[in-house]
Coordinates of N, CA and C in Angstrom, one line a residue:
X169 N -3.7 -32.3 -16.8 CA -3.2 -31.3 -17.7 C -2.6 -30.1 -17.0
X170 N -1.4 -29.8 -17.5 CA -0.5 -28.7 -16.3 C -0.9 -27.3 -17.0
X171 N -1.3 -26.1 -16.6 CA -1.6 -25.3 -17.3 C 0.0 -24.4 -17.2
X172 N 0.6 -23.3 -18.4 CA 1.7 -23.1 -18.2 C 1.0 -21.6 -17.4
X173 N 2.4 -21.9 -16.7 CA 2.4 -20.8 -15.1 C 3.0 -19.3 -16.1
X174 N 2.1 -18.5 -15.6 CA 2.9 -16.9 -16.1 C 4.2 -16.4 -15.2
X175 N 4.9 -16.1 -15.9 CA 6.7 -15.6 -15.4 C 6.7 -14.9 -13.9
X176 N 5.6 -14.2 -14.1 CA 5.5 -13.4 -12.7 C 5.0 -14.6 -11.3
X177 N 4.7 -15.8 -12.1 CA 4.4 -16.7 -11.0 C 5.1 -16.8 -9.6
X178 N 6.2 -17.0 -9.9 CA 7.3 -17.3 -8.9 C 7.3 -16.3 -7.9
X179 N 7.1 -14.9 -8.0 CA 6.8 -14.0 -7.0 C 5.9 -14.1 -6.4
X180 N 4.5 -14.6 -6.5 CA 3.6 -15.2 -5.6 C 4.1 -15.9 -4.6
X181 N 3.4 -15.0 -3.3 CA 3.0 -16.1 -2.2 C 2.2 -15.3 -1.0
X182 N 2.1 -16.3 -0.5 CA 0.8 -16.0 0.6 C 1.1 -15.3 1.9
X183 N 2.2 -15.6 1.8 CA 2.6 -15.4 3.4 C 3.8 -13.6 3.2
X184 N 3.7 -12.9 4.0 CA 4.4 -11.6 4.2 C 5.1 -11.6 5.5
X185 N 6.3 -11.1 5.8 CA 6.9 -10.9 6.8 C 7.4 -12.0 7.3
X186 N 7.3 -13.2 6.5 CA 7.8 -14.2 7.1 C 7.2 -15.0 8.2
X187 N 5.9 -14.3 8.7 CA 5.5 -15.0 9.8 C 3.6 -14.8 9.6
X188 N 3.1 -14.3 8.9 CA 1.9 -13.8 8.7 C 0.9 -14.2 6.9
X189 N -0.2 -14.3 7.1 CA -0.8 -14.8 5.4 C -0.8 -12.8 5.3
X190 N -0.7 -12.6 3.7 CA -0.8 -11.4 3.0 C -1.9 -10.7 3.4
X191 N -3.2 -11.6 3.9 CA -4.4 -11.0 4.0 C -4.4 -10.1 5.4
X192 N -4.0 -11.0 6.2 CA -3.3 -10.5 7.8 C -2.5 -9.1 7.7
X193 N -1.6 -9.4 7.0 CA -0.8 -8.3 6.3 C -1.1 -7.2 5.7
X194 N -2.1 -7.0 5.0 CA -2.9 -6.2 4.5 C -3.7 -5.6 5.1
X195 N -4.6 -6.1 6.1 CA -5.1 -5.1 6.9 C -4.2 -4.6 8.3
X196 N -3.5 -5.0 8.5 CA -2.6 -4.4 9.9 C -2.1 -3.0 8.8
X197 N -1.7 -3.4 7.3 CA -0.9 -2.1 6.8 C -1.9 -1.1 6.8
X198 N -3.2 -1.6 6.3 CA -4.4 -0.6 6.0 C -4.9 0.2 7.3
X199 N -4.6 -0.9 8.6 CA -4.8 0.1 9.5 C -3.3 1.2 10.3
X200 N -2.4 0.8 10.1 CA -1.3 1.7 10.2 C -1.5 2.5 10.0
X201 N -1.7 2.5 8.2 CA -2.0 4.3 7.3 C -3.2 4.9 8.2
X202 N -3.9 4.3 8.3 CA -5.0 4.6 9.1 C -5.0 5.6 9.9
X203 N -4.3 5.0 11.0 CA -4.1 5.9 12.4 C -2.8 7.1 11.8
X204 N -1.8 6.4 10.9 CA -1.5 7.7 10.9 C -1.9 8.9 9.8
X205 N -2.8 8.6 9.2 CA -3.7 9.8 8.6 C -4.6 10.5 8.9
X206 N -5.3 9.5 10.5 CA -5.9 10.2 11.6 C -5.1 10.8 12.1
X207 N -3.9 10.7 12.7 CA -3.0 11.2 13.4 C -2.8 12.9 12.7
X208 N -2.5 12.9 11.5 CA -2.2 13.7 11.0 C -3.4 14.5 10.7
X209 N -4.7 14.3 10.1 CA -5.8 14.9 10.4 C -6.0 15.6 11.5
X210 N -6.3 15.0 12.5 CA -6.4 16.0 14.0 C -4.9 16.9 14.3
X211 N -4.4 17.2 13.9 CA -3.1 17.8 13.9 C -2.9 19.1 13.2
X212 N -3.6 18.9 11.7 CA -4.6 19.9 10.8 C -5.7 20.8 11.5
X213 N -6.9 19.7 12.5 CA -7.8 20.2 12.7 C -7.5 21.4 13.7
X214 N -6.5 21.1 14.6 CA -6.0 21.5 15.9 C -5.2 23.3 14.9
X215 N -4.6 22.6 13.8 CA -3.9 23.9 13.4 C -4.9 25.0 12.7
X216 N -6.1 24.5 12.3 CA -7.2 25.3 11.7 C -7.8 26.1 13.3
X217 N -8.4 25.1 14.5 CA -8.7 26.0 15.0 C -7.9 27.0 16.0
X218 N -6.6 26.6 16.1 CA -5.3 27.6 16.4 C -4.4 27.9 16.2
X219 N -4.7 29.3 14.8 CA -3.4 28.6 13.4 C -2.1 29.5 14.3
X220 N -2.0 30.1 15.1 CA -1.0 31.3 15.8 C -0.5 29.7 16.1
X221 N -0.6 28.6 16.5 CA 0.2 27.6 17.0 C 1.4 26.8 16.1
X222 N 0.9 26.8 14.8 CA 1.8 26.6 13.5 C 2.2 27.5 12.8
X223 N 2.2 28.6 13.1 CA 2.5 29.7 12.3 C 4.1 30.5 12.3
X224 N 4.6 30.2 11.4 CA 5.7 30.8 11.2 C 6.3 32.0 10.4
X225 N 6.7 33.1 11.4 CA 6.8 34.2 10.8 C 7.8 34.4 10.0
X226 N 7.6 35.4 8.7 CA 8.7 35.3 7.7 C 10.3 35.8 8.2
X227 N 10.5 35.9 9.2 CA 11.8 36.1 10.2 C 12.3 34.6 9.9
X228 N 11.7 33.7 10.5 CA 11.7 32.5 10.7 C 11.9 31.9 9.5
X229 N 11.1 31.8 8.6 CA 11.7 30.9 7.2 C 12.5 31.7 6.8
X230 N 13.2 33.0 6.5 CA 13.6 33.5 6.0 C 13.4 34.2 4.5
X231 N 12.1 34.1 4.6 CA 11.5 33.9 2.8 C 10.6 35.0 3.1
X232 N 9.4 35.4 1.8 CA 8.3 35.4 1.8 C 7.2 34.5 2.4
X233 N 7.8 33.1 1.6 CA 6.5 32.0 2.5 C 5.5 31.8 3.3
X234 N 4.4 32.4 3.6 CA 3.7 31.7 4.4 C 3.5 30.3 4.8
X235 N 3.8 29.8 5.6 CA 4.0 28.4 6.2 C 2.0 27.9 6.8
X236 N 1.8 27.1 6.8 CA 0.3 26.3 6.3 C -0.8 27.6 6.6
X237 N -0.7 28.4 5.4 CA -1.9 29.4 5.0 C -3.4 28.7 4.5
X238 N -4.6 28.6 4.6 CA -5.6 28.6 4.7 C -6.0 27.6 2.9
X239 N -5.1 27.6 1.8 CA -5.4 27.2 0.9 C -4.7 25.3 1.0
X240 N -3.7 25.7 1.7 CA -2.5 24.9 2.0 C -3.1 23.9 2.8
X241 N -4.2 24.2 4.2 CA -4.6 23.5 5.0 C -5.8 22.6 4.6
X242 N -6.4 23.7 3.5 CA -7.8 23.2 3.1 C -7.2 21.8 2.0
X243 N -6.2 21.9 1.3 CA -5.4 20.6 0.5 C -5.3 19.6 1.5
X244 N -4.1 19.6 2.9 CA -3.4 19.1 3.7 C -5.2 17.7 4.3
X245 N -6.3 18.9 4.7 CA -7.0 17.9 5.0 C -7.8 17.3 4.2
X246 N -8.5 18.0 2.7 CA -8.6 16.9 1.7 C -7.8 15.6 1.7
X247 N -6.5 16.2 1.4 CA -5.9 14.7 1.2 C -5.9 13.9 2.0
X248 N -5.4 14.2 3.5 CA -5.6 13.2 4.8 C -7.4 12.5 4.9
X249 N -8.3 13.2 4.7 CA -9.2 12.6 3.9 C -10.0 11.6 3.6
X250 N -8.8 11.6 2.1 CA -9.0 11.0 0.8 C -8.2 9.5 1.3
X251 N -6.9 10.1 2.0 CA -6.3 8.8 2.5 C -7.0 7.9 3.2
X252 N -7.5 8.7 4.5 CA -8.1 8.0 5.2 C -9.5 6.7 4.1
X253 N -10.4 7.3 3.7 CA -11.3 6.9 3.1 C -10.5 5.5 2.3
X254 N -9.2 5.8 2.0 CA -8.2 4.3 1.2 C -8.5 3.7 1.9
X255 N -7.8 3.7 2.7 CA -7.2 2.7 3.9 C -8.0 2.0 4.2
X256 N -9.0 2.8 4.8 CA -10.3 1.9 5.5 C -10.7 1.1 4.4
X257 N -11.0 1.3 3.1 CA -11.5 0.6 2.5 C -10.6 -0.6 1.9
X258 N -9.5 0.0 1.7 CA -8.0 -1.3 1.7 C -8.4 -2.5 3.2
X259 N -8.5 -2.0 4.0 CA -8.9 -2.7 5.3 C -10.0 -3.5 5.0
X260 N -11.2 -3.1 4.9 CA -12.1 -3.6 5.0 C -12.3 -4.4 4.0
X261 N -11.9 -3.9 2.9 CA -11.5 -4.9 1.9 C -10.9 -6.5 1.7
X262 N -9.8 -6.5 2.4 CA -9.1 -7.8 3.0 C -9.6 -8.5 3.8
X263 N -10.5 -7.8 4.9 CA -11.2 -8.2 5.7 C -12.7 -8.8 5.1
X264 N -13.1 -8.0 4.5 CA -14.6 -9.1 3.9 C -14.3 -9.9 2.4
X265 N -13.0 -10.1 2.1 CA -12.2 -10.8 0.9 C -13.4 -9.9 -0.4
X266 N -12.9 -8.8 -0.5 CA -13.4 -7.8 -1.9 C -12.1 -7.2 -2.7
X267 N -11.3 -7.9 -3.4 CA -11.0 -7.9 -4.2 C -10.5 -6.2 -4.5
X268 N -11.8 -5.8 -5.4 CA -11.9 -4.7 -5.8 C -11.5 -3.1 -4.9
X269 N -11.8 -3.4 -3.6 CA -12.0 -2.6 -2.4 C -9.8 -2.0 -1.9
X270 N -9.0 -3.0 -2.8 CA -8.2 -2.9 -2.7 C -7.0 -2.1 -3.4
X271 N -7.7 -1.9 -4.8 CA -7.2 -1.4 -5.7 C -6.6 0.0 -5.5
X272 N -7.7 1.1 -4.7 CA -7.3 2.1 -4.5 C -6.4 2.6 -3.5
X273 N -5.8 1.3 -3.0 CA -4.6 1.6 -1.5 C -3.2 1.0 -2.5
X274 N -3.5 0.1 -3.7 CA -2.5 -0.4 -4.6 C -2.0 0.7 -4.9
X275 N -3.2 1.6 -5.9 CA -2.5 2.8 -6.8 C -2.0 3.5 -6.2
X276 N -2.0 4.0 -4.7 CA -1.4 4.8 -3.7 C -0.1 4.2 -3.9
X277 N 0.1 3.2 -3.4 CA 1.5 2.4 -3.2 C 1.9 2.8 -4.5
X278 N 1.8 2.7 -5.3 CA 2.6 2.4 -6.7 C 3.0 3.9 -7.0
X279 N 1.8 5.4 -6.8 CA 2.0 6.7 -6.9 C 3.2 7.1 -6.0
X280 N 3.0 6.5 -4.7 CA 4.0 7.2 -3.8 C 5.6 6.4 -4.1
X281 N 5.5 5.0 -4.7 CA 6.8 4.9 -4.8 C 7.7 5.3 -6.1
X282 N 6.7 6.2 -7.2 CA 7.2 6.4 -7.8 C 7.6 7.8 -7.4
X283 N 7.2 8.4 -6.7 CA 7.6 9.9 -6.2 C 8.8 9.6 -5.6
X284 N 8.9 8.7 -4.9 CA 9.9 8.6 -4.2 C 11.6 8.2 -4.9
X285 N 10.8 7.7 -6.0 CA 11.7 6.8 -7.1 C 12.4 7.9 -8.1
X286 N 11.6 9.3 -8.2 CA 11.6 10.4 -8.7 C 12.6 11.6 -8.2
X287 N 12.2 11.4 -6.9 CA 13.0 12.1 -5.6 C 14.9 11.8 -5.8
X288 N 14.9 10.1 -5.6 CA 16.5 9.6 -5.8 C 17.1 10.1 -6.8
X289 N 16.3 10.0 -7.8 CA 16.9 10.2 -9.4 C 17.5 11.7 -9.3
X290 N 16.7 12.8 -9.0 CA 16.8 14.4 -8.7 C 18.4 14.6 -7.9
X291 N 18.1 13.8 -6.7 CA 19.7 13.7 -6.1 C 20.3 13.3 -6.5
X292 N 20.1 12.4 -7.4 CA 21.2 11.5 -8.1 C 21.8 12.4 -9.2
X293 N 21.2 13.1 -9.9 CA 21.1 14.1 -11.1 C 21.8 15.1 -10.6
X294 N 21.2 16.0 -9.5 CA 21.2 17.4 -9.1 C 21.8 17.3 -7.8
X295 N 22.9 16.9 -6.9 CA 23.4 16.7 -6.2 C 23.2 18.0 -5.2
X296 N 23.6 19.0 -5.9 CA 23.8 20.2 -4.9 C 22.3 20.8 -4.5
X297 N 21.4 20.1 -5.2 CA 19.6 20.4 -4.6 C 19.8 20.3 -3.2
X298 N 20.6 19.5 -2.4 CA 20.4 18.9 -0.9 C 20.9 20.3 0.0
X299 N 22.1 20.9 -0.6 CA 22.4 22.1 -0.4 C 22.3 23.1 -0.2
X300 N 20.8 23.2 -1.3 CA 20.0 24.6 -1.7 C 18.9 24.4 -0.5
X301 N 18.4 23.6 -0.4 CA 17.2 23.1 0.5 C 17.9 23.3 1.5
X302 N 18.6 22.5 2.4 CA 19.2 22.9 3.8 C 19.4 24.5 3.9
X303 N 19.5 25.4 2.7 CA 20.0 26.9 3.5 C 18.3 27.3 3.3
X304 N 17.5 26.9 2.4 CA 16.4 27.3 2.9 C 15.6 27.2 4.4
X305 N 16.0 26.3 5.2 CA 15.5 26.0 5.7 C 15.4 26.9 7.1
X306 N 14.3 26.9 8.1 CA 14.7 28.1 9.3 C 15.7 27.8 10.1
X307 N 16.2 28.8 10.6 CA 17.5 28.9 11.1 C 17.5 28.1 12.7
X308 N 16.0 27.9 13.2 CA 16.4 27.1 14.3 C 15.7 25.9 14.0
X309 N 16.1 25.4 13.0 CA 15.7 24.0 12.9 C 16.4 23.3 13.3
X310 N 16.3 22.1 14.2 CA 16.9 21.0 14.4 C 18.1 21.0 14.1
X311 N 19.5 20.8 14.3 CA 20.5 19.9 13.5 C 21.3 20.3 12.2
X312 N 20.5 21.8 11.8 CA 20.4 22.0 10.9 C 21.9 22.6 10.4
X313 N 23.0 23.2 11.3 CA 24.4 23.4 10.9 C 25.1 22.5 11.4
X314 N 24.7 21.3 11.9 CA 25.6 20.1 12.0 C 25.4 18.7 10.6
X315 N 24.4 18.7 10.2 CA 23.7 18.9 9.0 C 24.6 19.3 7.8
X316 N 24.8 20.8 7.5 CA 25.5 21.3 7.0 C 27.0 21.4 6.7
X317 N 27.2 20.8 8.1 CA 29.0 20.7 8.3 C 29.4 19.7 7.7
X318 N 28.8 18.4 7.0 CA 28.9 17.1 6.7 C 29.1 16.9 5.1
X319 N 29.9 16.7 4.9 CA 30.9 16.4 3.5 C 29.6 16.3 2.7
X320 N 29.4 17.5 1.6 CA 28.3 17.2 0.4 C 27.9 15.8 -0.3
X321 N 29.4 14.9 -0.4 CA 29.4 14.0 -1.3 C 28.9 12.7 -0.1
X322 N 29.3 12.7 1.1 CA 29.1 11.7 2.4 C 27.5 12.0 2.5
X323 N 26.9 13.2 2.4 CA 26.0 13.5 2.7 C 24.9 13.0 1.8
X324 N 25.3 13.2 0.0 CA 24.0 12.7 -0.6 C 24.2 11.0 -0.2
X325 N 25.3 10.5 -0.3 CA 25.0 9.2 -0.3 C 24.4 8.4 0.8
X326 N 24.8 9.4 1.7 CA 23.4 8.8 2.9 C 22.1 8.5 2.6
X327 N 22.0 10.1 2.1 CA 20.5 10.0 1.5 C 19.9 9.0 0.5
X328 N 21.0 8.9 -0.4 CA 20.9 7.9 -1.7 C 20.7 6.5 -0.5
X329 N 21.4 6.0 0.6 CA 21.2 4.9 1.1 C 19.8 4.6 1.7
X330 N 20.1 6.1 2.1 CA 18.2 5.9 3.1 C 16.9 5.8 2.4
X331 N 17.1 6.6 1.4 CA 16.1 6.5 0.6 C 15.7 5.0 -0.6
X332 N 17.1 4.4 -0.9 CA 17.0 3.3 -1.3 C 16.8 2.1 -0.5
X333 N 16.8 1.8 0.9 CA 16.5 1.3 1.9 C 14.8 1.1 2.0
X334 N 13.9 2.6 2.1 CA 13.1 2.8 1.7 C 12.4 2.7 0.8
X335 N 12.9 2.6 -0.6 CA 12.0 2.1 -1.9 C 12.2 0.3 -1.7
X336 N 13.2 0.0 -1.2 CA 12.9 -1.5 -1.2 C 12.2 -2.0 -0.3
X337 N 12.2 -1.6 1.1 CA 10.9 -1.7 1.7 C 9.1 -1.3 1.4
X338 N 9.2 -0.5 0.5 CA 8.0 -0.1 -0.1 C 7.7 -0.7 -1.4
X339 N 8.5 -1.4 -1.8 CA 8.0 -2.5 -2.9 C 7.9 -4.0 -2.3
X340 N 8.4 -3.8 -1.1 CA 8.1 -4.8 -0.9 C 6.7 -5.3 0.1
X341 N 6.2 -3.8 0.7 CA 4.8 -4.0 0.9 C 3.9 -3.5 -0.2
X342 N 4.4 -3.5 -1.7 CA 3.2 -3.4 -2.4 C 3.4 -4.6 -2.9
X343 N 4.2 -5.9 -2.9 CA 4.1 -7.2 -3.5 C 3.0 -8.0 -2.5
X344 N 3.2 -7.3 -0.8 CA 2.1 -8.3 -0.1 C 0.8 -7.4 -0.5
X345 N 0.3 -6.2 -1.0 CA -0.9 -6.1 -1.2 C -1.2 -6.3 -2.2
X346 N 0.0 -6.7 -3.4 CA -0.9 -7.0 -4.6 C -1.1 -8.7 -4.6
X347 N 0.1 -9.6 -3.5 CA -0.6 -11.1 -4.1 C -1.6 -11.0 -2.9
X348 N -2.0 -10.0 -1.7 CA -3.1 -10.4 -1.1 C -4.3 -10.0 -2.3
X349 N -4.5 -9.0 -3.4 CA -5.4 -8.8 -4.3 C -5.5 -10.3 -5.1
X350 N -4.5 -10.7 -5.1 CA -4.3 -12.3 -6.0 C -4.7 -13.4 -5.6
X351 N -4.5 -13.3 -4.1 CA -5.4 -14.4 -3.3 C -6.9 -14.3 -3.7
X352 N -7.2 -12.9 -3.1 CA -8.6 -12.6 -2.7 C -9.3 -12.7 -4.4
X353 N -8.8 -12.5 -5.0 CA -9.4 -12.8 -6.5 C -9.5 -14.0 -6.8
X354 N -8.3 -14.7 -6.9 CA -8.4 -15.8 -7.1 C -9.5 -17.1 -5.8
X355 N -9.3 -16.7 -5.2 CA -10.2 -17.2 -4.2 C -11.9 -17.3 -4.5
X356 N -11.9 -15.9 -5.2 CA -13.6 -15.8 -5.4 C -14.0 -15.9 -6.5
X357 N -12.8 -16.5 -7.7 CA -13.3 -16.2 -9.2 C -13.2 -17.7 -9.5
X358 N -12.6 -18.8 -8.3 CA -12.2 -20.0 -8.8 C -13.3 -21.0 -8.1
X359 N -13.8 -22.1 -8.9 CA -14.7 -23.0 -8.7 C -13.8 -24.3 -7.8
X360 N -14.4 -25.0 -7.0 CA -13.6 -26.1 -6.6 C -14.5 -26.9 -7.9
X361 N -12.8 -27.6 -8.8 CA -13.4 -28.4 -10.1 C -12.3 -29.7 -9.5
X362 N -12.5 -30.5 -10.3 CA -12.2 -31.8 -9.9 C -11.9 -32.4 -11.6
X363 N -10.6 -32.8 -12.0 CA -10.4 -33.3 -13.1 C -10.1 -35.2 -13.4
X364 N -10.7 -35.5 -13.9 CA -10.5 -37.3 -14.2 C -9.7 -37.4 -15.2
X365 N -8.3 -37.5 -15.2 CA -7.8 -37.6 -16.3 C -7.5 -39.0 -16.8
X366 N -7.6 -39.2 -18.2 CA -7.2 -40.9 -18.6 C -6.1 -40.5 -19.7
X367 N -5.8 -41.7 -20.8 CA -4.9 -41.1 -21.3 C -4.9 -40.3 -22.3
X368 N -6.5 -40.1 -23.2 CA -6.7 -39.2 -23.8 C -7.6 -38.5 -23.5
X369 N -8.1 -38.9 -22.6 CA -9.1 -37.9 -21.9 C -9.5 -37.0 -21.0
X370 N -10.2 -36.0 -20.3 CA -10.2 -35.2 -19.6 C -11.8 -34.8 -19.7
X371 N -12.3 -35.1 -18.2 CA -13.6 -34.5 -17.5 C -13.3 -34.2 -16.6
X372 N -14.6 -32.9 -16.6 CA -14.7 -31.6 -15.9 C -16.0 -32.2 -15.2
X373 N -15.6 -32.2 -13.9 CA -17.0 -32.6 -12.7 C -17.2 -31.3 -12.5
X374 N -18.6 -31.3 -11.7 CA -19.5 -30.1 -11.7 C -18.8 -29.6 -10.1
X375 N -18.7 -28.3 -9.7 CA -18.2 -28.4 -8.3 C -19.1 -28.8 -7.8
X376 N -18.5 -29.1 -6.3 CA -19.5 -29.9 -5.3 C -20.1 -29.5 -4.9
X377 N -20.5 -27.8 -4.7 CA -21.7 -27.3 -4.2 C -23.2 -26.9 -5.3
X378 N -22.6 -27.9 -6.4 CA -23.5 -27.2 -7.2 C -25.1 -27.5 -6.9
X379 N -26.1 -27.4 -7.5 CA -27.1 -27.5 -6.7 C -27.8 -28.8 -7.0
X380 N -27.2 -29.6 -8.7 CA -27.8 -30.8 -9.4 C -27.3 -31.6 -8.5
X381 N -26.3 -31.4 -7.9 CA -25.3 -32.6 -6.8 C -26.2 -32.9 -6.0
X382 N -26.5 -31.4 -5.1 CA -27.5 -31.6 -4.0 C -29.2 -32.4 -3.7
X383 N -29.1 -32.4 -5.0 CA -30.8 -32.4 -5.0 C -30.8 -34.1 -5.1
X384 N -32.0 -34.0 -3.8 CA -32.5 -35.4 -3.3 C -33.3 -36.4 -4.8
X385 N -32.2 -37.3 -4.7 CA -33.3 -38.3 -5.5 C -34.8 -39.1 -4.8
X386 N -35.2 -39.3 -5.6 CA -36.5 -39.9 -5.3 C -36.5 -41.0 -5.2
X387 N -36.7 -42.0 -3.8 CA -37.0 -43.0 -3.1 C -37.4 -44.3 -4.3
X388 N -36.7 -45.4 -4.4 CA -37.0 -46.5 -4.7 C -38.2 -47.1 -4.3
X389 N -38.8 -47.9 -5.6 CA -40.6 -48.2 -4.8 C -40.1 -49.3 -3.6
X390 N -41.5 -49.3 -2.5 CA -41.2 -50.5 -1.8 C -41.2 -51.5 -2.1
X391 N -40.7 -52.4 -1.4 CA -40.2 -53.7 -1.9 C -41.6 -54.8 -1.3
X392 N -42.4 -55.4 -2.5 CA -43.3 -55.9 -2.6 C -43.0 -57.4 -2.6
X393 N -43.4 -58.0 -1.0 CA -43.2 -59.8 -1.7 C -44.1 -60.5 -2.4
X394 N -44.1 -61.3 -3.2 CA -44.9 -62.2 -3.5 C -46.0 -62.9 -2.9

């Protein structure tokens, strides 16, 4: 009996990157974010205990702004954090096949590609935003009048390219963590069953580890001659 396959079927599969199973895939990503939200944590910690090292004077932005003030830092390492705490558990998750343990590195993925997806639209909408932002920015920044010298219209569509480059790369590592959640579910929720089918019929054997399978029958009497 064929059961019918759901539409989303066809985007299933096991394997990511073309060379690797999703589960593999899954924790190398969970440890990437990893390191680099440790990375970025000690970079925080480093600026808490010498904030004169990150500190940019309002000469320098050219604003009012204080650049990472004391409310800003105490956010910056919550959330590196919060991330961290994902990841690991995204990791560890794939790693001891827990299903559940995965969910919260999913909703990440799906939060940040919508920001991102938010972000294009804004350019896409508001073109000359790219404009306003570059003159905010401090005056020895990087690149920042070569940057500026670059045809408005040449310029968003870079961005529009880079950034759509980017959302398709990031949908496409939330398809290996969600059919790795699809394995790892399906793996732990499914019985090895065994079906006998005839032409009107259909039995359900018990799986093979079940425990009635196991259990020793009791020894035939001995065999008594005459």
């Amino acid at each position: 009996m064929k059961m019918p396959s759901s539409p989303w079927a066809r985007f299933y599969s096991n394997s990511c990157c073309l060379c690797c199973h999703v589960r593999t895939g899954t924790i190398i990503l969970g440890i990437w974010y990893l390191i680099i939200n440790a990375v970025v944590l000690l970079i925080i910690l480093s600026a808490l205990t010498d904030p004169g090292q990150y500190h940019l004077t309002t000469a320098e932005l050219g604003s009012d702004f204080e650049f990472m003030d004391d409310a800003n830092m105490c956010i910056a390492t919550a959330i590196s954090l919060l991330m961290i705490l994902i990841c690991a558990m995204a990791t560890y998750g794939a790693y001891k096949q827990h299903a559940a343990w995965i969910i919260p590195f999913f909703c990440y993925q799906i939060f940040d590609f919508a920001l991102n997806t938010l972000v294009a639209i804004s350019i896409l909408v508001y073109p000359s935003t790219i404009q306003d932002y570059l003159r905010q920015l401090p005056a020895n920044f990087p690149y920042k009048e070569e940057i500026m010298s670059v045809n408005s219209t040449c310029l968003v569509v870079m961005i529009l390219l880079f950034i759509s480059i980017t959302l398709a790369f990031k949908a496409y590592l939330i398809s290996c963590v969600w059919n790795c959640y699809r394995y790892i579910n399906n793996r732990n929720n499914s019985d090895v069953l065994v079906y006998i089918t005839t032409n009107d019929t259909a039995v359900l054997l018990p799986p093979y580890d079940d425990p009635a399978n196991g259990a020793a029958k009791d020894p035939p009497p001995p065999y008594v001659s005459a």
